[in-house]
mmCIF file of C-alpha atoms and ligand atoms in Angstrom:
data_model
loop_
_atom_site.group_PDB
_atom_site.id
_atom_site.type_symbol
_atom_site.label_atom_id
_atom_site.label_comp_id
_atom_site.label_asym_id
_atom_site.label_seq_id
_atom_site.Cartn_x
_atom_site.Cartn_y
_atom_site.Cartn_z
ATOM 1 C CA MET A 1 0.000 0.000 0.000
ATOM 2 C CA LYS A 2 1.341 3.430 -0.957
ATOM 3 C CA GLY A 3 2.240 5.861 1.813
ATOM 4 C CA SER A 4 0.531 9.219 2.386
ATOM 5 C CA LEU A 5 2.089 12.602 1.844
ATOM 6 C CA PHE A 6 2.071 15.253 4.572
ATOM 7 C CA ILE A 7 3.335 18.817 4.404
ATOM 8 C CA ILE A 8 4.378 20.681 7.529
ATOM 9 C CA THR A 9 4.975 24.418 7.158
ATOM 10 C CA ALA A 10 5.776 27.118 9.704
ATOM 11 C CA ALA A 11 7.606 30.391 9.973
ATOM 12 C CA SER A 12 11.258 30.055 10.930
ATOM 13 C CA GLY A 13 11.612 29.792 14.732
ATOM 14 C CA THR A 14 8.238 28.135 15.364
ATOM 15 C CA GLY A 15 9.869 24.905 16.545
ATOM 16 C CA LYS A 16 8.810 22.896 13.513
ATOM 17 C CA THR A 17 12.091 20.999 13.104
ATOM 18 C CA SER A 18 12.167 19.786 16.742
ATOM 19 C CA LEU A 19 8.518 18.741 16.536
ATOM 20 C CA VAL A 20 9.050 16.837 13.285
ATOM 21 C CA LYS A 21 12.185 15.138 14.661
ATOM 22 C CA GLN A 22 10.264 13.887 17.712
ATOM 23 C CA LEU A 23 7.253 12.932 15.599
ATOM 24 C CA ILE A 24 9.436 10.757 13.350
ATOM 25 C CA ALA A 25 11.234 9.201 16.328
ATOM 26 C CA THR A 26 7.966 8.131 17.953
ATOM 27 C CA THR A 27 5.845 7.091 14.945
ATOM 28 C CA ASN A 28 6.251 3.937 12.852
ATOM 29 C CA ASP A 29 6.530 4.070 9.077
ATOM 30 C CA LEU A 30 6.919 7.834 8.967
ATOM 31 C CA ALA A 31 9.874 9.617 7.371
ATOM 32 C CA VAL A 32 10.854 13.182 6.612
ATOM 33 C CA SER A 33 12.163 14.045 3.170
ATOM 34 C CA VAL A 34 15.722 15.468 3.190
ATOM 35 C CA SER A 35 15.681 18.638 1.073
ATOM 36 C CA HIS A 36 18.350 20.117 -1.162
ATOM 37 C CA THR A 37 19.538 23.633 -0.362
ATOM 38 C CA THR A 38 22.125 26.169 -1.479
ATOM 39 C CA ARG A 39 22.330 27.600 2.063
ATOM 40 C CA GLU A 40 25.540 27.143 4.055
ATOM 41 C CA PRO A 41 25.343 24.411 6.721
ATOM 42 C CA ARG A 42 24.777 25.682 10.275
ATOM 43 C CA PRO A 43 27.064 24.340 13.021
ATOM 44 C CA GLY A 44 26.173 20.702 13.671
ATOM 45 C CA GLU A 45 24.225 20.187 10.455
ATOM 46 C CA ILE A 46 25.204 17.042 8.557
ATOM 47 C CA HIS A 47 25.156 16.671 4.767
ATOM 48 C CA GLY A 48 22.593 14.046 3.769
ATOM 49 C CA GLN A 49 20.903 14.080 7.177
ATOM 50 C CA HIS A 50 19.659 17.636 7.717
ATOM 51 C CA TYR A 51 19.944 18.721 4.082
ATOM 52 C CA HIS A 52 21.724 17.811 0.885
ATOM 53 C CA PHE A 53 23.919 20.909 0.669
ATOM 54 C CA THR A 54 24.678 21.980 -2.879
ATOM 55 C CA ASP A 55 25.679 25.053 -4.897
ATOM 56 C CA THR A 56 23.503 27.316 -7.018
ATOM 57 C CA ALA A 57 24.795 26.021 -10.378
ATOM 58 C CA LYS A 58 24.018 22.386 -9.460
ATOM 59 C CA PHE A 59 20.639 23.378 -8.017
ATOM 60 C CA ILE A 60 19.654 25.172 -11.242
ATOM 61 C CA GLU A 61 20.762 22.121 -13.247
ATOM 62 C CA GLY A 62 18.467 20.044 -11.032
ATOM 63 C CA ILE A 63 15.525 22.383 -11.704
ATOM 64 C CA GLN A 64 16.118 22.178 -15.450
ATOM 65 C CA ALA A 65 16.380 18.382 -15.316
ATOM 66 C CA GLY A 66 13.019 18.216 -13.497
ATOM 67 C CA GLU A 67 14.566 16.606 -10.429
ATOM 68 C CA PHE A 68 12.535 18.650 -7.955
ATOM 69 C CA LEU A 69 8.960 17.950 -6.992
ATOM 70 C CA GLU A 70 8.877 21.554 -5.825
ATOM 71 C CA HIS A 71 11.429 24.251 -5.245
ATOM 72 C CA ALA A 72 11.454 27.777 -3.892
ATOM 73 C CA GLN A 73 13.719 30.630 -3.035
ATOM 74 C CA VAL A 74 13.553 31.347 0.683
ATOM 75 C CA PHE A 75 15.463 34.466 1.744
ATOM 76 C CA ASP A 76 18.591 34.287 -0.436
ATOM 77 C CA ASN A 77 18.779 30.531 -0.916
ATOM 78 C CA TYR A 78 17.174 27.827 -3.004
ATOM 79 C CA TYR A 79 15.414 24.875 -1.393
ATOM 80 C CA GLY A 80 13.935 21.874 -3.168
ATOM 81 C CA THR A 81 12.441 18.416 -2.678
ATOM 82 C CA SER A 82 13.763 15.431 -4.643
ATOM 83 C CA ARG A 83 10.950 13.972 -6.723
ATOM 84 C CA GLN A 84 12.582 10.534 -6.972
ATOM 85 C CA SER A 85 13.307 10.162 -3.283
ATOM 86 C CA VAL A 86 9.750 11.103 -2.201
ATOM 87 C CA ASN A 87 8.118 8.842 -4.767
ATOM 88 C CA GLN A 88 10.372 5.924 -3.769
ATOM 89 C CA GLN A 89 9.468 6.316 -0.107
ATOM 90 C CA LEU A 90 5.736 6.591 -0.862
ATOM 91 C CA GLU A 91 5.902 3.533 -3.121
ATOM 92 C CA SER A 92 7.554 1.549 -0.332
ATOM 93 C CA GLY A 93 4.559 2.241 1.914
ATOM 94 C CA VAL A 94 6.145 4.855 4.156
ATOM 95 C CA ASP A 95 4.238 8.043 5.029
ATOM 96 C CA VAL A 96 6.378 11.038 4.075
ATOM 97 C CA ILE A 97 6.553 14.492 5.623
ATOM 98 C CA LEU A 98 7.760 17.432 3.561
ATOM 99 C CA GLU A 99 9.043 20.129 5.910
ATOM 100 C CA ILE A 100 8.898 22.983 3.415
ATOM 101 C CA ASP A 101 7.879 26.627 3.056
ATOM 102 C CA TRP A 102 4.439 27.848 1.906
ATOM 103 C CA GLN A 103 5.520 28.425 -1.715
ATOM 104 C CA GLY A 104 6.626 24.804 -2.072
ATOM 105 C CA ALA A 105 3.539 23.610 -0.154
ATOM 106 C CA LEU A 106 1.204 25.260 -2.666
ATOM 107 C CA GLN A 107 3.146 23.719 -5.584
ATOM 108 C CA VAL A 108 2.761 20.229 -4.092
ATOM 109 C CA LYS A 109 -0.959 20.832 -3.442
ATOM 110 C CA GLU A 110 -1.382 21.343 -7.194
ATOM 111 C CA LEU A 111 0.430 18.074 -7.973
ATOM 112 C CA TYR A 112 -0.974 15.693 -5.359
ATOM 113 C CA GLU A 113 -4.693 15.588 -4.795
ATOM 114 C CA ASP A 114 -4.305 13.601 -1.607
ATOM 115 C CA VAL A 115 -1.834 15.617 0.430
ATOM 116 C CA THR A 116 -2.451 16.559 4.073
ATOM 117 C CA MET A 117 -1.256 20.092 4.769
ATOM 118 C CA ILE A 118 -0.418 21.158 8.323
ATOM 119 C CA PHE A 119 0.571 24.681 9.398
ATOM 120 C CA ILE A 120 2.296 25.226 12.740
ATOM 121 C CA LEU A 121 1.929 28.664 14.355
ATOM 122 C CA PRO A 122 3.761 30.090 17.374
ATOM 123 C CA PRO A 123 1.591 31.313 20.290
ATOM 124 C CA SER A 124 2.538 34.979 19.684
ATOM 125 C CA GLN A 125 4.852 37.248 17.710
ATOM 126 C CA ALA A 126 6.758 38.014 20.920
ATOM 127 C CA THR A 127 7.477 34.305 21.456
ATOM 128 C CA LEU A 128 8.626 33.949 17.871
ATOM 129 C CA ARG A 129 11.056 36.868 18.208
ATOM 130 C CA GLN A 130 12.449 35.398 21.423
ATOM 131 C CA ARG A 131 12.845 31.915 19.911
ATOM 132 C CA LEU A 132 14.622 33.312 16.839
ATOM 133 C CA SER A 133 17.066 35.329 18.947
ATOM 134 C CA SER A 134 17.865 32.550 21.397
ATOM 135 C CA ARG A 135 18.786 30.059 18.686
ATOM 136 C CA GLY A 136 22.208 31.759 18.524
ATOM 137 C CA GLN A 137 23.114 30.226 15.180
ATOM 138 C CA ASP A 138 22.345 33.134 12.884
ATOM 139 C CA SER A 139 23.616 36.729 12.728
ATOM 140 C CA GLN A 140 21.389 39.615 13.879
ATOM 141 C CA GLU A 141 20.913 40.625 10.263
ATOM 142 C CA VAL A 142 19.640 37.149 9.363
ATOM 143 C CA ILE A 143 17.326 37.118 12.418
ATOM 144 C CA GLU A 144 15.768 40.455 11.426
ATOM 145 C CA LYS A 145 15.242 39.212 7.868
ATOM 146 C CA ARG A 146 13.621 36.016 9.133
ATOM 147 C CA LEU A 147 11.322 37.940 11.506
ATOM 148 C CA ALA A 148 10.190 40.171 8.679
ATOM 149 C CA GLY A 149 9.467 37.121 6.525
ATOM 150 C CA ALA A 150 7.654 35.262 9.313
ATOM 151 C CA VAL A 151 4.496 37.376 9.251
ATOM 152 C CA THR A 152 4.178 37.000 5.464
ATOM 153 C CA GLU A 153 4.677 33.235 5.848
ATOM 154 C CA MET A 154 2.070 32.977 8.639
ATOM 155 C CA GLN A 155 -0.526 34.778 6.487
ATOM 156 C CA GLN A 156 -0.512 31.689 4.255
ATOM 157 C CA TYR A 157 -2.026 29.432 6.949
ATOM 158 C CA VAL A 158 -5.464 29.705 5.303
ATOM 159 C CA HIS A 159 -4.382 27.372 2.477
ATOM 160 C CA PHE A 160 -3.730 24.480 4.881
ATOM 161 C CA ASP A 161 -5.983 21.686 6.192
ATOM 162 C CA TYR A 162 -4.810 21.692 9.821
ATOM 163 C CA VAL A 163 -3.391 24.317 12.182
ATOM 164 C CA VAL A 164 -1.309 23.417 15.246
ATOM 165 C CA ILE A 165 -0.231 26.075 17.772
ATOM 166 C CA ASN A 166 3.185 25.282 19.249
ATOM 167 C CA ASP A 167 2.861 26.764 22.730
ATOM 168 C CA GLN A 168 3.587 23.631 24.778
ATOM 169 C CA PHE A 169 5.855 21.206 22.893
ATOM 170 C CA GLU A 170 4.234 17.972 24.127
ATOM 171 C CA ALA A 171 0.719 19.221 23.394
ATOM 172 C CA ALA A 172 1.689 20.298 19.876
ATOM 173 C CA LEU A 173 3.391 16.923 19.327
ATOM 174 C CA SER A 174 0.230 15.039 20.387
ATOM 175 C CA GLU A 175 -1.836 17.155 18.015
ATOM 176 C CA LEU A 176 0.512 16.403 15.114
ATOM 177 C CA LYS A 177 0.369 12.685 15.934
ATOM 178 C CA ALA A 178 -3.417 12.832 16.020
ATOM 179 C CA ILE A 179 -3.452 14.209 12.481
ATOM 180 C CA ILE A 180 -1.159 11.427 11.212
ATOM 181 C CA VAL A 181 -3.206 8.740 12.992
ATOM 182 C CA ALA A 182 -6.503 10.161 11.691
ATOM 183 C CA LYS A 183 -5.196 10.092 8.118
ATOM 184 C CA ARG A 184 -4.222 6.448 8.582
ATOM 185 C CA GLN A 185 -7.812 5.559 9.551
ATOM 186 C CA THR A 186 -9.485 7.092 6.505
ATOM 187 C CA LEU A 187 -11.679 4.839 4.348
ATOM 188 C CA ALA A 188 -9.245 4.617 1.413
ATOM 189 C CA ARG A 189 -6.278 3.742 3.630
ATOM 190 C CA GLN A 190 -8.193 1.170 5.698
ATOM 191 C CA GLN A 191 -9.708 -0.433 2.596
ATOM 192 C CA ALA A 192 -6.215 -0.866 1.189
ATOM 193 C CA ARG A 193 -4.685 -2.090 4.456
ATOM 194 C CA TYR A 194 -7.492 -4.475 5.478
ATOM 195 C CA ALA A 195 -8.815 -5.525 2.054
ATOM 196 C CA GLU A 196 -9.126 -9.216 2.959
ATOM 197 C CA VAL A 197 -10.488 -8.656 6.474
ATOM 198 C CA ILE A 198 -13.111 -6.194 5.271
ATOM 199 C CA LYS A 199 -14.124 -8.433 2.375
ATOM 200 C CA ASP A 200 -14.666 -11.262 4.824
ATOM 201 C CA LEU A 201 -16.574 -9.048 7.268
ATOM 202 C CA ILE A 202 -19.067 -7.751 4.766
ATOM 203 C CA THR A 203 -19.658 -10.965 2.829
ATOM 204 C CA GLU A 204 -23.111 -12.412 3.659
HETATM 205 P P1 5GP B 301 16.192 26.761 7.165
HETATM 206 O O1 5GP B 301 17.215 27.449 6.326
HETATM 207 O O2 5GP B 301 15.882 27.505 8.426
HETATM 208 O O3 5GP B 301 16.539 25.316 7.410
HETATM 209 O O4 5GP B 301 14.842 26.736 6.307
HETATM 210 C C1 5GP B 301 14.292 27.919 5.820
HETATM 211 C C2 5GP B 301 12.922 27.633 5.231
HETATM 212 O O5 5GP B 301 13.046 26.808 4.068
HETATM 213 C C3 5GP B 301 11.987 26.888 6.174
HETATM 214 O O6 5GP B 301 10.708 27.488 6.092
HETATM 215 C C4 5GP B 301 11.962 25.491 5.613
HETATM 216 O O7 5GP B 301 10.753 24.824 5.896
HETATM 217 C C5 5GP B 301 12.068 25.789 4.137
HETATM 218 N N1 5GP B 301 12.498 24.614 3.379
HETATM 219 C C6 5GP B 301 13.353 23.631 3.753
HETATM 220 N N2 5GP B 301 13.464 22.711 2.793
HETATM 221 C C7 5GP B 301 12.640 23.099 1.791
HETATM 222 C C8 5GP B 301 12.294 22.535 0.519
HETATM 223 O O8 5GP B 301 12.762 21.478 0.100
HETATM 224 N N3 5GP B 301 11.412 23.252 -0.230
HETATM 225 C C9 5GP B 301 10.856 24.423 0.165
HETATM 226 N N4 5GP B 301 9.981 25.009 -0.641
HETATM 227 N N5 5GP B 301 11.154 24.968 1.356
HETATM 228 C C10 5GP B 301 12.026 24.316 2.157
#
């Protein structure tokens, strides 16, 4: 049975990456797609694990070759999702999360009818500013740029199916899990998973 596709989007500093990491660690058959980016690695980021780090020339070649399911420019860098890798994971029955920005999310929505789109919001602008500053990995200039972009990003929440507010980490994590579990119980998924059982149950 093919896996389901989920998109998780949030403004930078909302805590999306930590939530997704914990969600993957505690849920079976769920993976996050590793994106390609032209951004420089942050301290501690590993090539192939956090991102596939690449340069602009190679990224543009990839766009022209149709390698990306979606791609977008976020701040001054390119980000994109490998079409082949996502399709392979879905074909193998794994549910896949794309942790991408709103521009990419809307591109994928056009391509896949059955995609579950989740937007994570912070509890307030003040909290977002504090979280962005305390990360300590980016320069002040980058932080200011990201803050300015955050409001524009958050305005896009209306295009999504689900909204999770990340005030308390554990509560937000439970809500994300609930969305994944609910999707797994839908008619189409259950018919595919329990074809034989259901056939037997409803045969007179
Ligand atoms: P960061 O540089 O902080 O890791 O990510 C910046 C933004 O780019 C985040 O909103 C993140 O979700 C988004 N992003 C990461 N990977 C992709 C991708 O493959 N495609 C798109 N469209 N956005 C991405």
